[in-house]
PDB file of C-alpha atoms and ligand atoms in Angstrom:
ATOM      1  CA  MET N   1      65.759  65.783  80.427  1.00 89.00           C
ATOM      2  CA  ILE N   2      66.091  69.062  82.483  1.00 96.00           C
ATOM      3  CA  GLU N   3      67.027  71.706  79.864  1.00 97.00           C
ATOM      4  CA  ILE N   4      68.492  75.400  80.946  1.00 98.00           C
ATOM      5  CA  MET N   5      67.797  77.769  78.673  1.00 97.00           C
ATOM      6  CA  SER N   6      71.042  80.276  77.822  1.00 97.00           C
ATOM      7  CA  PRO N   7      70.438  84.055  77.759  1.00 96.00           C
ATOM      8  CA  ALA N   8      70.945  83.641  74.281  1.00 96.00           C
ATOM      9  CA  GLN N   9      68.136  80.918  73.689  1.00 97.00           C
ATOM     10  CA  MET N  10      65.656  83.546  75.935  1.00 98.00           C
ATOM     11  CA  PRO N  11      64.620  85.790  72.954  1.00 98.00           C
ATOM     12  CA  ARG N  12      63.171  83.000  71.086  1.00 98.00           C
ATOM     13  CA  ALA N  13      61.379  81.203  74.355  1.00 98.00           C
ATOM     14  CA  ARG N  14      59.558  84.989  74.391  1.00 98.00           C
ATOM     15  CA  ALA N  15      59.063  84.628  70.685  1.00 98.00           C
ATOM     16  CA  ALA N  16      57.663  81.307  71.165  1.00 98.00           C
ATOM     17  CA  GLY N  17      55.223  82.583  74.050  1.00 98.00           C
ATOM     18  CA  ALA N  18      53.864  85.332  72.481  1.00 98.00           C
ATOM     19  CA  LEU N  19      52.814  83.544  69.440  1.00 98.00           C
ATOM     20  CA  VAL N  20      50.985  80.986  71.486  1.00 98.00           C
ATOM     21  CA  GLY N  21      49.717  83.888  73.770  1.00 98.00           C
ATOM     22  CA  HIS N  22      48.406  85.804  70.591  1.00 98.00           C
ATOM     23  CA  VAL N  23      46.509  82.510  68.764  1.00 98.00           C
ATOM     24  CA  LEU N  24      44.777  81.789  72.121  1.00 98.00           C
ATOM     25  CA  GLN N  25      43.291  85.663  72.540  1.00 97.00           C
ATOM     26  CA  THR N  26      42.399  85.330  68.591  1.00 98.00           C
ATOM     27  CA  LEU N  27      40.680  82.110  69.252  1.00 98.00           C
ATOM     28  CA  ARG N  28      38.908  83.191  72.211  1.00 98.00           C
ATOM     29  CA  GLU N  29      37.833  86.353  70.307  1.00 97.00           C
ATOM     30  CA  ARG N  30      36.763  84.522  67.257  1.00 98.00           C
ATOM     31  CA  VAL N  31      35.067  81.385  68.809  1.00 98.00           C
ATOM     32  CA  ASP N  32      31.098  82.451  69.430  1.00 98.00           C
ATOM     33  CA  VAL N  33      27.704  80.037  69.952  1.00 98.00           C
ATOM     34  CA  GLY N  34      27.796  78.406  66.467  1.00 98.00           C
ATOM     35  CA  THR N  35      31.579  78.064  66.186  1.00 98.00           C
ATOM     36  CA  ASN N  36      32.516  74.423  64.913  1.00 98.00           C
ATOM     37  CA  LEU N  37      35.724  72.646  66.841  1.00 98.00           C
ATOM     38  CA  LEU N  38      37.140  72.160  63.369  1.00 98.00           C
ATOM     39  CA  GLU N  39      37.024  75.382  62.548  1.00 98.00           C
ATOM     40  CA  ILE N  40      39.159  76.440  65.311  1.00 98.00           C
ATOM     41  CA  ASP N  41      41.567  74.120  64.511  1.00 98.00           C
ATOM     42  CA  ASP N  42      41.646  75.362  60.994  1.00 98.00           C
ATOM     43  CA  TRP N  43      41.948  79.128  62.086  1.00 98.00           C
ATOM     44  CA  ALA N  44      44.921  77.797  64.758  1.00 98.00           C
ATOM     45  CA  ARG N  45      46.567  76.032  61.678  1.00 98.00           C
ATOM     46  CA  SER N  46      46.347  79.239  59.795  1.00 98.00           C
ATOM     47  CA  MET N  47      47.930  81.720  62.333  1.00 98.00           C
ATOM     48  CA  ILE N  48      50.969  79.095  63.277  1.00 98.00           C
ATOM     49  CA  ASP N  49      51.633  78.297  59.578  1.00 98.00           C
ATOM     50  CA  ARG N  50      51.629  82.213  59.048  1.00 98.00           C
ATOM     51  CA  ALA N  51      53.947  82.517  61.912  1.00 98.00           C
ATOM     52  CA  GLY N  52      56.320  80.306  60.401  1.00 98.00           C
ATOM     53  CA  ALA N  53      55.964  78.038  63.448  1.00 98.00           C
ATOM     54  CA  VAL N  54      54.842  74.115  63.723  1.00 96.00           C
ATOM     55  CA  SER N  55      52.401  72.895  66.320  1.00 96.00           C
ATOM     56  CA  CYS N  56      53.437  70.381  68.653  1.00 96.00           C
ATOM     57  CA  TYR N  57      50.480  68.403  68.435  1.00 93.00           C
ATOM     58  CA  VAL N  58      50.113  67.289  65.151  1.00 93.00           C
ATOM     59  CA  ASP N  59      53.086  64.253  65.371  1.00 91.00           C
ATOM     60  CA  TYR N  60      52.583  64.049  68.892  1.00 92.00           C
ATOM     61  CA  ALA N  61      52.330  60.230  69.431  1.00 90.00           C
ATOM     62  CA  PRO N  62      52.723  59.410  73.323  1.00 88.00           C
ATOM     63  CA  SER N  63      51.808  56.035  74.641  1.00 86.00           C
ATOM     64  CA  PHE N  64      48.479  56.959  75.889  1.00 81.00           C
ATOM     65  CA  GLY N  65      47.285  58.495  72.873  1.00 83.00           C
ATOM     66  CA  ARG N  66      45.916  57.043  69.807  1.00 85.00           C
ATOM     67  CA  GLY N  67      48.636  59.026  67.956  1.00 80.00           C
ATOM     68  CA  PRO N  68      49.340  61.064  66.318  1.00 93.00           C
ATOM     69  CA  PHE N  69      47.194  63.798  67.180  1.00 95.00           C
ATOM     70  CA  GLY N  70      47.037  64.963  63.859  1.00 94.00           C
ATOM     71  CA  HIS N  71      45.443  68.803  64.818  1.00 96.00           C
ATOM     72  CA  HIS N  72      46.807  72.145  65.904  1.00 97.00           C
ATOM     73  CA  VAL N  73      45.004  72.669  69.033  1.00 98.00           C
ATOM     74  CA  CYS N  74      43.365  70.852  71.796  1.00 98.00           C
ATOM     75  CA  THR N  75      39.587  71.388  72.062  1.00 98.00           C
ATOM     76  CA  ALA N  76      37.898  70.047  75.279  1.00 98.00           C
ATOM     77  CA  VAL N  77      34.065  70.905  75.677  1.00 98.00           C
ATOM     78  CA  ASN N  78      32.430  70.707  79.265  1.00 98.00           C
ATOM     79  CA  ASP N  79      33.116  67.318  81.286  1.00 98.00           C
ATOM     80  CA  ALA N  80      36.208  66.949  78.436  1.00 98.00           C
ATOM     81  CA  VAL N  81      39.487  68.248  79.869  1.00 96.00           C
ATOM     82  CA  LEU N  82      42.589  67.413  78.572  1.00 96.00           C
ATOM     83  CA  HIS N  83      43.850  66.266  75.089  1.00 96.00           C
ATOM     84  CA  GLY N  84      40.702  67.372  73.215  1.00 97.00           C
ATOM     85  CA  LEU N  85      40.417  66.039  69.560  1.00 97.00           C
ATOM     86  CA  PRO N  86      39.151  68.573  67.324  1.00 97.00           C
ATOM     87  CA  HIS N  87      35.879  67.070  66.084  1.00 97.00           C
ATOM     88  CA  ASP N  88      32.679  67.964  64.324  1.00 98.00           C
ATOM     89  CA  ARG N  89      31.179  69.512  67.142  1.00 98.00           C
ATOM     90  CA  THR N  90      29.122  72.823  66.948  1.00 98.00           C
ATOM     91  CA  LEU N  91      29.297  75.170  70.312  1.00 98.00           C
ATOM     92  CA  ALA N  92      26.249  76.275  72.255  1.00 98.00           C
ATOM     93  CA  ASP N  93      25.380  79.168  74.690  1.00 98.00           C
ATOM     94  CA  GLY N  94      27.121  78.022  77.914  1.00 98.00           C
ATOM     95  CA  ASP N  95      29.300  75.735  76.490  1.00 98.00           C
ATOM     96  CA  LEU N  96      32.450  75.399  78.925  1.00 98.00           C
ATOM     97  CA  LEU N  97      35.496  75.336  76.164  1.00 98.00           C
ATOM     98  CA  THR N  98      39.226  74.680  76.870  1.00 98.00           C
ATOM     99  CA  LEU N  99      41.870  75.270  73.995  1.00 98.00           C
ATOM    100  CA  ASP N 100      45.477  74.014  75.034  1.00 98.00           C
ATOM    101  CA  LEU N 101      48.108  74.940  72.454  1.00 98.00           C
ATOM    102  CA  ALA N 102      51.733  74.233  72.084  1.00 98.00           C
ATOM    103  CA  VAL N 103      54.046  75.499  69.265  1.00 98.00           C
ATOM    104  CA  THR N 104      57.718  75.280  68.457  1.00 98.00           C
ATOM    105  CA  LEU N 105      59.110  78.411  66.752  1.00 98.00           C
ATOM    106  CA  ASP N 106      62.689  78.855  65.922  1.00 98.00           C
ATOM    107  CA  GLY N 107      63.409  75.852  67.554  1.00 97.00           C
ATOM    108  CA  ILE N 108      61.728  76.799  70.937  1.00 98.00           C
ATOM    109  CA  ALA N 109      58.019  75.606  72.536  1.00 98.00           C
ATOM    110  CA  ALA N 110      55.610  77.136  74.355  1.00 98.00           C
ATOM    111  CA  ASP N 111      52.504  75.843  75.655  1.00 98.00           C
ATOM    112  CA  SER N 112      49.002  77.475  77.011  1.00 98.00           C
ATOM    113  CA  ALA N 113      45.849  76.842  77.669  1.00 98.00           C
ATOM    114  CA  ILE N 114      42.686  78.971  78.742  1.00 98.00           C
ATOM    115  CA  SER N 115      39.043  78.003  79.789  1.00 98.00           C
ATOM    116  CA  PHE N 116      36.087  79.981  79.393  1.00 98.00           C
ATOM    117  CA  VAL N 117      32.370  80.031  78.468  1.00 98.00           C
ATOM    118  CA  VAL N 118      30.904  80.338  75.081  1.00 98.00           C
ATOM    119  CA  GLY N 119      28.319  83.041  74.565  1.00 98.00           C
ATOM    120  CA  THR N 120      26.599  84.906  76.893  1.00 97.00           C
ATOM    121  CA  ALA N 121      25.598  82.389  79.583  1.00 96.00           C
ATOM    122  CA  ARG N 122      27.655  82.213  82.672  1.00 96.00           C
ATOM    123  CA  PRO N 123      26.867  79.020  84.541  1.00 97.00           C
ATOM    124  CA  PRO N 124      27.914  80.000  88.227  1.00 97.00           C
ATOM    125  CA  GLY N 125      29.468  76.568  88.919  1.00 97.00           C
ATOM    126  CA  SER N 126      31.811  76.939  85.585  1.00 98.00           C
ATOM    127  CA  VAL N 127      32.524  80.311  86.142  1.00 98.00           C
ATOM    128  CA  ARG N 128      33.912  79.509  90.012  1.00 98.00           C
ATOM    129  CA  LEU N 129      35.796  76.009  88.371  1.00 98.00           C
ATOM    130  CA  ILE N 130      37.424  78.449  86.006  1.00 98.00           C
ATOM    131  CA  ALA N 131      38.218  81.340  88.385  1.00 98.00           C
ATOM    132  CA  ALA N 132      39.657  78.788  90.745  1.00 98.00           C
ATOM    133  CA  THR N 133      42.270  77.246  88.081  1.00 98.00           C
ATOM    134  CA  GLU N 134      43.107  80.683  87.206  1.00 98.00           C
ATOM    135  CA  ARG N 135      44.107  81.518  90.961  1.00 98.00           C
ATOM    136  CA  ALA N 136      45.582  78.575  90.806  1.00 98.00           C
ATOM    137  CA  LEU N 137      47.939  79.100  88.577  1.00 98.00           C
ATOM    138  CA  ALA N 138      48.950  82.227  89.863  1.00 98.00           C
ATOM    139  CA  ALA N 139      49.705  81.419  93.162  1.00 98.00           C
ATOM    140  CA  GLY N 140      52.075  78.687  91.249  1.00 98.00           C
ATOM    141  CA  ILE N 141      53.783  81.132  89.320  1.00 98.00           C
ATOM    142  CA  ALA N 142      53.827  83.560  92.331  1.00 98.00           C
ATOM    143  CA  ALA N 143      56.098  80.842  93.969  1.00 98.00           C
ATOM    144  CA  ALA N 144      58.439  80.387  91.221  1.00 98.00           C
ATOM    145  CA  ARG N 145      61.589  81.852  91.491  1.00 98.00           C
ATOM    146  CA  PRO N 146      65.563  80.692  92.110  1.00 98.00           C
ATOM    147  CA  GLY N 147      65.854  78.675  95.163  1.00 98.00           C
ATOM    148  CA  ALA N 148      62.146  77.630  95.039  1.00 98.00           C
ATOM    149  CA  ARG N 149      61.416  73.605  94.611  1.00 98.00           C
ATOM    150  CA  VAL N 150      59.102  72.160  92.523  1.00 98.00           C
ATOM    151  CA  GLY N 151      56.922  70.974  95.499  1.00 98.00           C
ATOM    152  CA  ASP N 152      56.522  74.606  96.441  1.00 98.00           C
ATOM    153  CA  LEU N 153      54.876  75.569  93.250  1.00 98.00           C
ATOM    154  CA  SER N 154      52.682  72.302  93.613  1.00 98.00           C
ATOM    155  CA  HIS N 155      51.922  72.991  97.174  1.00 98.00           C
ATOM    156  CA  ALA N 156      50.586  76.581  95.915  1.00 98.00           C
ATOM    157  CA  ILE N 157      48.864  75.421  93.022  1.00 98.00           C
ATOM    158  CA  GLY N 158      47.002  72.293  95.151  1.00 98.00           C
ATOM    159  CA  THR N 159      46.512  74.799  97.992  1.00 98.00           C
ATOM    160  CA  VAL N 160      44.273  76.941  95.847  1.00 98.00           C
ATOM    161  CA  LEU N 161      42.204  73.719  94.531  1.00 98.00           C
ATOM    162  CA  GLN N 162      41.517  71.949  97.214  1.00 98.00           C
ATOM    163  CA  ASP N 163      40.381  74.934  99.442  1.00 98.00           C
ATOM    164  CA  GLU N 164      37.588  75.408  96.650  1.00 98.00           C
ATOM    165  CA  GLY N 165      36.836  72.006  97.257  1.00 98.00           C
ATOM    166  CA  TYR N 166      37.913  70.271  93.938  1.00 98.00           C
ATOM    167  CA  PRO N 167      39.866  66.857  93.770  1.00 98.00           C
ATOM    168  CA  VAL N 168      43.258  66.901  92.447  1.00 98.00           C
ATOM    169  CA  ASN N 169      44.203  64.535  89.918  1.00 98.00           C
ATOM    170  CA  LEU N 170      48.337  64.047  90.344  1.00 97.00           C
ATOM    171  CA  GLU N 171      48.751  62.060  86.826  1.00 96.00           C
ATOM    172  CA  PHE N 172      48.138  64.799  84.336  1.00 97.00           C
ATOM    173  CA  GLY N 173      49.993  68.137  85.766  1.00 98.00           C
ATOM    174  CA  GLY N 174      53.079  70.941  84.609  1.00 98.00           C
ATOM    175  CA  HIS N 175      56.298  70.040  83.112  1.00 98.00           C
ATOM    176  CA  GLY N 176      59.529  71.613  82.104  1.00 98.00           C
ATOM    177  CA  ILE N 177      59.971  72.944  78.455  1.00 98.00           C
ATOM    178  CA  GLY N 178      62.578  73.992  75.957  1.00 98.00           C
ATOM    179  CA  THR N 179      63.348  72.438  72.371  1.00 97.00           C
ATOM    180  CA  THR N 180      60.831  70.154  73.289  1.00 97.00           C
ATOM    181  CA  MET N 181      57.136  70.675  74.517  1.00 97.00           C
ATOM    182  CA  HIS N 182      57.362  67.952  77.394  1.00 96.00           C
ATOM    183  CA  GLN N 183      60.351  67.865  79.761  1.00 97.00           C
ATOM    184  CA  ASP N 184      61.409  67.122  83.314  1.00 98.00           C
ATOM    185  CA  PRO N 185      60.410  68.183  86.184  1.00 98.00           C
ATOM    186  CA  HIS N 186      56.874  67.240  86.602  1.00 98.00           C
ATOM    187  CA  VAL N 187      55.307  69.904  88.367  1.00 98.00           C
ATOM    188  CA  ALA N 188      51.965  67.856  90.288  1.00 98.00           C
ATOM    189  CA  ASN N 189      49.030  70.210  90.885  1.00 98.00           C
ATOM    190  CA  ALA N 190      49.561  69.389  94.454  1.00 98.00           C
ATOM    191  CA  GLY N 191      52.588  68.653  96.716  1.00 98.00           C
ATOM    192  CA  ARG N 192      54.741  69.294  99.516  1.00 98.00           C
ATOM    193  CA  PRO N 193      57.072  72.189  99.922  1.00 98.00           C
ATOM    194  CA  GLY N 194      60.110  72.067 100.265  1.00 98.00           C
ATOM    195  CA  ARG N 195      60.619  68.783  98.054  1.00 97.00           C
ATOM    196  CA  GLY N 196      61.678  68.083  94.608  1.00 98.00           C
ATOM    197  CA  TYR N 197      64.245  69.840  92.019  1.00 98.00           C
ATOM    198  CA  ARG N 198      65.169  73.333  92.703  1.00 98.00           C
ATOM    199  CA  LEU N 199      64.292  76.067  90.244  1.00 98.00           C
ATOM    200  CA  ARG N 200      67.199  78.305  88.656  1.00 97.00           C
ATOM    201  CA  PRO N 201      67.387  80.974  86.311  1.00 98.00           C
ATOM    202  CA  GLY N 202      66.759  79.878  82.575  1.00 98.00           C
ATOM    203  CA  LEU N 203      64.528  77.406  83.297  1.00 98.00           C
ATOM    204  CA  LEU N 204      61.356  76.935  81.546  1.00 98.00           C
ATOM    205  CA  LEU N 205      58.146  75.493  82.912  1.00 98.00           C
ATOM    206  CA  ALA N 206      54.762  75.028  81.769  1.00 98.00           C
ATOM    207  CA  LEU N 207      52.436  75.380  85.126  1.00 98.00           C
ATOM    208  CA  GLU N 208      49.049  73.977  84.520  1.00 98.00           C
ATOM    209  CA  PRO N 209      46.369  73.490  87.175  1.00 98.00           C
ATOM    210  CA  TRP N 210      43.180  71.696  85.948  1.00 98.00           C
ATOM    211  CA  ALA N 211      40.281  70.597  87.656  1.00 98.00           C
ATOM    212  CA  MET N 212      36.967  68.799  87.665  1.00 98.00           C
ATOM    213  CA  VAL N 213      33.662  69.790  89.874  1.00 98.00           C
ATOM    214  CA  ASP N 214      33.693  66.134  91.912  1.00 98.00           C
ATOM    215  CA  THR N 215      36.051  64.033  90.888  1.00 98.00           C
ATOM    216  CA  ASP N 216      39.711  63.343  90.062  1.00 98.00           C
ATOM    217  CA  GLU N 217      39.211  60.405  87.791  1.00 98.00           C
ATOM    218  CA  LEU N 218      39.758  60.481  84.165  1.00 98.00           C
ATOM    219  CA  VAL N 219      37.969  58.627  80.988  1.00 98.00           C
ATOM    220  CA  THR N 220      39.044  58.280  77.499  1.00 96.00           C
ATOM    221  CA  ASP N 221      36.787  59.131  75.340  1.00 95.00           C
ATOM    222  CA  ALA N 222      36.038  56.731  71.738  1.00 94.00           C
ATOM    223  CA  ASP N 223      38.177  58.985  69.722  1.00 94.00           C
ATOM    224  CA  GLY N 224      41.265  57.403  72.114  1.00 94.00           C
ATOM    225  CA  TRP N 225      42.713  61.174  72.722  1.00 96.00           C
ATOM    226  CA  THR N 226      40.086  63.107  74.832  1.00 97.00           C
ATOM    227  CA  LEU N 227      40.008  62.667  78.517  1.00 97.00           C
ATOM    228  CA  ARG N 228      36.886  63.539  80.313  1.00 98.00           C
ATOM    229  CA  SER N 229      35.945  63.690  83.783  1.00 98.00           C
ATOM    230  CA  ALA N 230      34.506  60.217  85.117  1.00 98.00           C
ATOM    231  CA  THR N 231      31.086  61.690  86.345  1.00 98.00           C
ATOM    232  CA  GLY N 232      30.727  63.848  83.430  1.00 98.00           C
ATOM    233  CA  CYS N 233      31.309  66.826  85.305  1.00 98.00           C
ATOM    234  CA  ARG N 234      32.739  70.075  84.273  1.00 98.00           C
ATOM    235  CA  THR N 235      36.394  70.748  83.813  1.00 98.00           C
ATOM    236  CA  ALA N 236      38.710  73.798  83.364  1.00 98.00           C
ATOM    237  CA  HIS N 237      42.196  74.049  82.789  1.00 98.00           C
ATOM    238  CA  SER N 238      44.870  77.224  82.845  1.00 98.00           C
ATOM    239  CA  GLU N 239      48.121  77.027  81.905  1.00 98.00           C
ATOM    240  CA  HIS N 240      51.149  79.336  80.953  1.00 98.00           C
ATOM    241  CA  THR N 241      54.380  78.870  80.099  1.00 98.00           C
ATOM    242  CA  ILE N 242      57.314  80.566  82.508  1.00 98.00           C
ATOM    243  CA  ALA N 243      60.872  81.627  82.915  1.00 98.00           C
ATOM    244  CA  ILE N 244      62.587  81.434  85.809  1.00 98.00           C
ATOM    245  CA  THR N 245      64.612  84.403  86.281  1.00 98.00           C
ATOM    246  CA  THR N 246      67.151  85.755  88.464  1.00 96.00           C
ATOM    247  CA  ASP N 247      64.694  87.299  90.794  1.00 94.00           C
ATOM    248  CA  GLY N 248      61.266  85.459  90.149  1.00 97.00           C
ATOM    249  CA  ALA N 249      59.282  83.905  86.546  1.00 98.00           C
ATOM    250  CA  GLU N 250      58.109  85.600  83.792  1.00 98.00           C
ATOM    251  CA  VAL N 251      55.295  84.759  82.213  1.00 98.00           C
ATOM    252  CA  LEU N 252      56.206  83.801  78.438  1.00 98.00           C
ATOM    253  CA  THR N 253      52.686  82.990  77.112  1.00 98.00           C
ATOM    254  CA  LEU N 254      50.578  85.982  78.105  1.00 97.00           C
ATOM    255  CA  PRO N 255      48.263  87.602  74.973  1.00 90.00           C
ATOM    256  CA  PRO N 256      49.712  90.979  73.823  1.00 83.00           C
ATOM    257  CA  GLY N 257      47.004  93.407  75.650  1.00 80.00           C
ATOM    258  CA  ALA N 258      48.105  91.882  78.718  1.00 82.00           C
ATOM    259  CA  ARG N 259      52.035  92.196  78.452  1.00 69.00           C
ATOM    260  CA  ALA N 260      53.342  95.181  80.466  1.00 58.00           C
TER     261      ALA N 260
HETATM  262 MG1   MG G 301      49.298  72.629  77.246  1.00 60.83          MG
HETATM  263 MG1   MG G 302      51.264  71.458  79.152  1.00 60.83          MG
END
């Protein structure tokens, strides 16, 4: 299913996006060496509850997971990248943490992910990997406008990742979003320009380039949810929900300070 937001729905989409951006920024500011992943989940839960929103993950039970997920935010450390199940783990200086959050507020969903290094260490390989997924996301957003095709966005994202030498996994990527978290079209993290669904105003997309240093293969953790790099290498993930507007794209999940 592909949903197109009506102009009347857009303020709700903006509010959902702003909440996700705010919660992720707040979590990023609070996380430090010694923080436990279960604390992060708890902080997320209380902020989402206070806002009158619902995490899309709590009851999430797709065929590939050991569902329902039962937590409010995905927390993935180092070699973990997608669907990271919060568990009893304390973060150390230099850990690479990915937080992925999707909520529904007033009937509209928004989805965003950030990766960052915990503490004061700055492992060069991790910093470079994170920067590449952020630049790939920016390239995908820059390619998003009415009349562009999904393949144009995939191509823009994949070009950045591949130019950096990172293999691209085509199994998990971006997606349409609206009254539910995951909708068509699928937005692969590499692809051919000029192909696929033609974008039009009111379409909401979650673009989410993610990468692993030296493999495109994932393995599922014993927890039944967390996906890790098959080689144990580090991973990173950058995601925003955007709205296609009449003349381009509006990023809905920016943190408050980054909004114009
Ligand atoms: Mg997400
Ligand atoms: Mg997503």
